[in-house]
CSV table of C-alpha atoms in Angstrom, one decimal:
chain,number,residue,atom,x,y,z
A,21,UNK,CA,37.5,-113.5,-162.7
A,22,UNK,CA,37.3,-110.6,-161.2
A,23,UNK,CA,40.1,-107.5,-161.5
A,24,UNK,CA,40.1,-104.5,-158.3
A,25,UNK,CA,39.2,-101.5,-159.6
A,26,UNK,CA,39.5,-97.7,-158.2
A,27,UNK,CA,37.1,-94.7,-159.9
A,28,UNK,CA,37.4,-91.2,-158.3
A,29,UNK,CA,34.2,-89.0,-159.4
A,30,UNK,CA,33.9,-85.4,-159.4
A,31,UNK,CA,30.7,-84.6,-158.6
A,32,UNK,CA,28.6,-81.2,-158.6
A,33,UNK,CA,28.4,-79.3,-154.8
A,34,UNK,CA,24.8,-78.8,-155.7
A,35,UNK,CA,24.1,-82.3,-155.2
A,36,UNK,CA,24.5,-82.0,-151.6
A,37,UNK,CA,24.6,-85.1,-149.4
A,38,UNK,CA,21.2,-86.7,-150.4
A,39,UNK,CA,22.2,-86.7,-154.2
A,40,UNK,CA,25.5,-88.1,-153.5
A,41,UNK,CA,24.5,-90.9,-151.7
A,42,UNK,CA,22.0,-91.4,-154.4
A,43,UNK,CA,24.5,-91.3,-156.6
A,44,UNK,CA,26.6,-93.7,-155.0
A,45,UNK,CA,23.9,-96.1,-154.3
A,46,UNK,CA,23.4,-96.0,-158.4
A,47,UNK,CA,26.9,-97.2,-158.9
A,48,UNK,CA,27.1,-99.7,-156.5
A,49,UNK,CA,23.9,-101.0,-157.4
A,50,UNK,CA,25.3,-101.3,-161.3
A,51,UNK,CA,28.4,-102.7,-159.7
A,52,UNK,CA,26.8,-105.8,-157.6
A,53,UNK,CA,23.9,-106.3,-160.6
A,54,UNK,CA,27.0,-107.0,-163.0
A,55,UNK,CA,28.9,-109.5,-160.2
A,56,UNK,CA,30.9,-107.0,-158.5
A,57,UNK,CA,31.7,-106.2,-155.0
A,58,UNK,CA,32.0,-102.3,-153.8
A,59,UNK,CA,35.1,-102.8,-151.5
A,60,UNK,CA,35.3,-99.2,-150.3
A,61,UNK,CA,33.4,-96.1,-150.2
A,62,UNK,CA,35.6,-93.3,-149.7
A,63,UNK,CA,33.8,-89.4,-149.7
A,64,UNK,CA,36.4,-86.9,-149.4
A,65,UNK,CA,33.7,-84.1,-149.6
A,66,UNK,CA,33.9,-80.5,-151.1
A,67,UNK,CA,37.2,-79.2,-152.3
A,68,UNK,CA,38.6,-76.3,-154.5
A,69,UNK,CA,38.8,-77.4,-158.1
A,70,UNK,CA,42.8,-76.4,-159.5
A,71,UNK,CA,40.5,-74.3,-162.5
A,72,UNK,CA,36.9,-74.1,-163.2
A,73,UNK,CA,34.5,-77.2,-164.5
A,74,UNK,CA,31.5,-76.2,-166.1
A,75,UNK,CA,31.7,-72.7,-164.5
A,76,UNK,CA,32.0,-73.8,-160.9
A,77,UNK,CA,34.7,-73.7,-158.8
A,78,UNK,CA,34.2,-76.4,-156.1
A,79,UNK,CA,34.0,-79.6,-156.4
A,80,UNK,CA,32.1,-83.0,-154.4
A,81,UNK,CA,34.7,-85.8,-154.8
A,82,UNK,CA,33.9,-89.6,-154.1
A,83,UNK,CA,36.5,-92.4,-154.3
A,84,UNK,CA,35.0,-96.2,-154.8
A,85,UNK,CA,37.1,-99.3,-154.3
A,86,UNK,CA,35.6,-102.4,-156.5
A,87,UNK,CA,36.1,-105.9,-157.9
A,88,UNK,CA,34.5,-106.0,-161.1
A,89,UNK,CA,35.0,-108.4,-164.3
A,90,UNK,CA,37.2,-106.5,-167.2
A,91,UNK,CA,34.8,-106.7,-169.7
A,92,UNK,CA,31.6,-105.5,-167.7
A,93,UNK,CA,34.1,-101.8,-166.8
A,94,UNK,CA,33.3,-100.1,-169.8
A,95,UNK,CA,29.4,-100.0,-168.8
A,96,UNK,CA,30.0,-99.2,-165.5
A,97,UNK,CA,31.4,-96.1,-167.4
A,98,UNK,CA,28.7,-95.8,-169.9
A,99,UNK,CA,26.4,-95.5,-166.9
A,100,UNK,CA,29.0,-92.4,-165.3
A,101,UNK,CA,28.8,-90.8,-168.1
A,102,UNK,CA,25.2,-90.9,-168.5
A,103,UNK,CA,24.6,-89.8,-165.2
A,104,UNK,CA,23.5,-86.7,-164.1
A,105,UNK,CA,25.7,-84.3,-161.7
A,106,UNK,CA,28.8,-86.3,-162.4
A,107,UNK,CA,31.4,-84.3,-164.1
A,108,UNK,CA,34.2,-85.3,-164.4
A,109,UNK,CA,35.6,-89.7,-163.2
A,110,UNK,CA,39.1,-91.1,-163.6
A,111,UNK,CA,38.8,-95.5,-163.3
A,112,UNK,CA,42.5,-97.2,-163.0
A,113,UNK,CA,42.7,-100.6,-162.1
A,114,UNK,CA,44.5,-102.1,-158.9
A,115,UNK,CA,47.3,-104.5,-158.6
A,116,UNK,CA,46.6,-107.2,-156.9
A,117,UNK,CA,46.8,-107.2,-153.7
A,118,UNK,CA,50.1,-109.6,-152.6
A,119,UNK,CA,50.7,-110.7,-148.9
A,120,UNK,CA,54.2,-110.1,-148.2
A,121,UNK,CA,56.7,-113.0,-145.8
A,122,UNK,CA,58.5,-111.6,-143.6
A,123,UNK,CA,61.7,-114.1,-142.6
């Protein structure tokens, strides 16, 4: 069964869009290959980093929403941390999403 995942990337500025998207396109590739579903596709584009990364200063960020089986997370990560112009990625997963009753 599937668990709802969230990763936020850092990625480098010197991507620019075309390398983000390709970027993204990677990922969500590796996530629907392993049985997963990208959910959403946040980019919240290029923001001062709190103190430097690799010697720069700004920073391309990308959130991605996902349903994706436990055991098949840790080579979605493998594959981050292979990958080129990602620096820095944070994954936590989701609670479930309840529907609430309202008497």
């Amino acid at each position: 069964m599937n668990a709802n995942y969230e990763t936020l990337l850092l990625l480098s500025p010197e991507l620019g869009s075309e390398g983000s998207k390709e970027v993204i396109d990677m990922l969500a590739g590796i996530i629907q290959r392993d049985g997963g579903q990208v959910d959403k596709n946040d980019d919240w584009g290029i923001k001062e980093l709190a103190y430097p990364v690799r010697k720069l200063t700004r920073g391309h960020y990308i959130r991605l929403e996902y349903s994706l089986a436990p055991d098949k997370v840790s080579e979605l990560e493998r594959n981050i941390r292979n990958a080129d112009g990602i620096y820095k990625f944070l994954t936590v997963k989701l609670e479930p999403k309840t529907e609430s009753k309202e008497n």
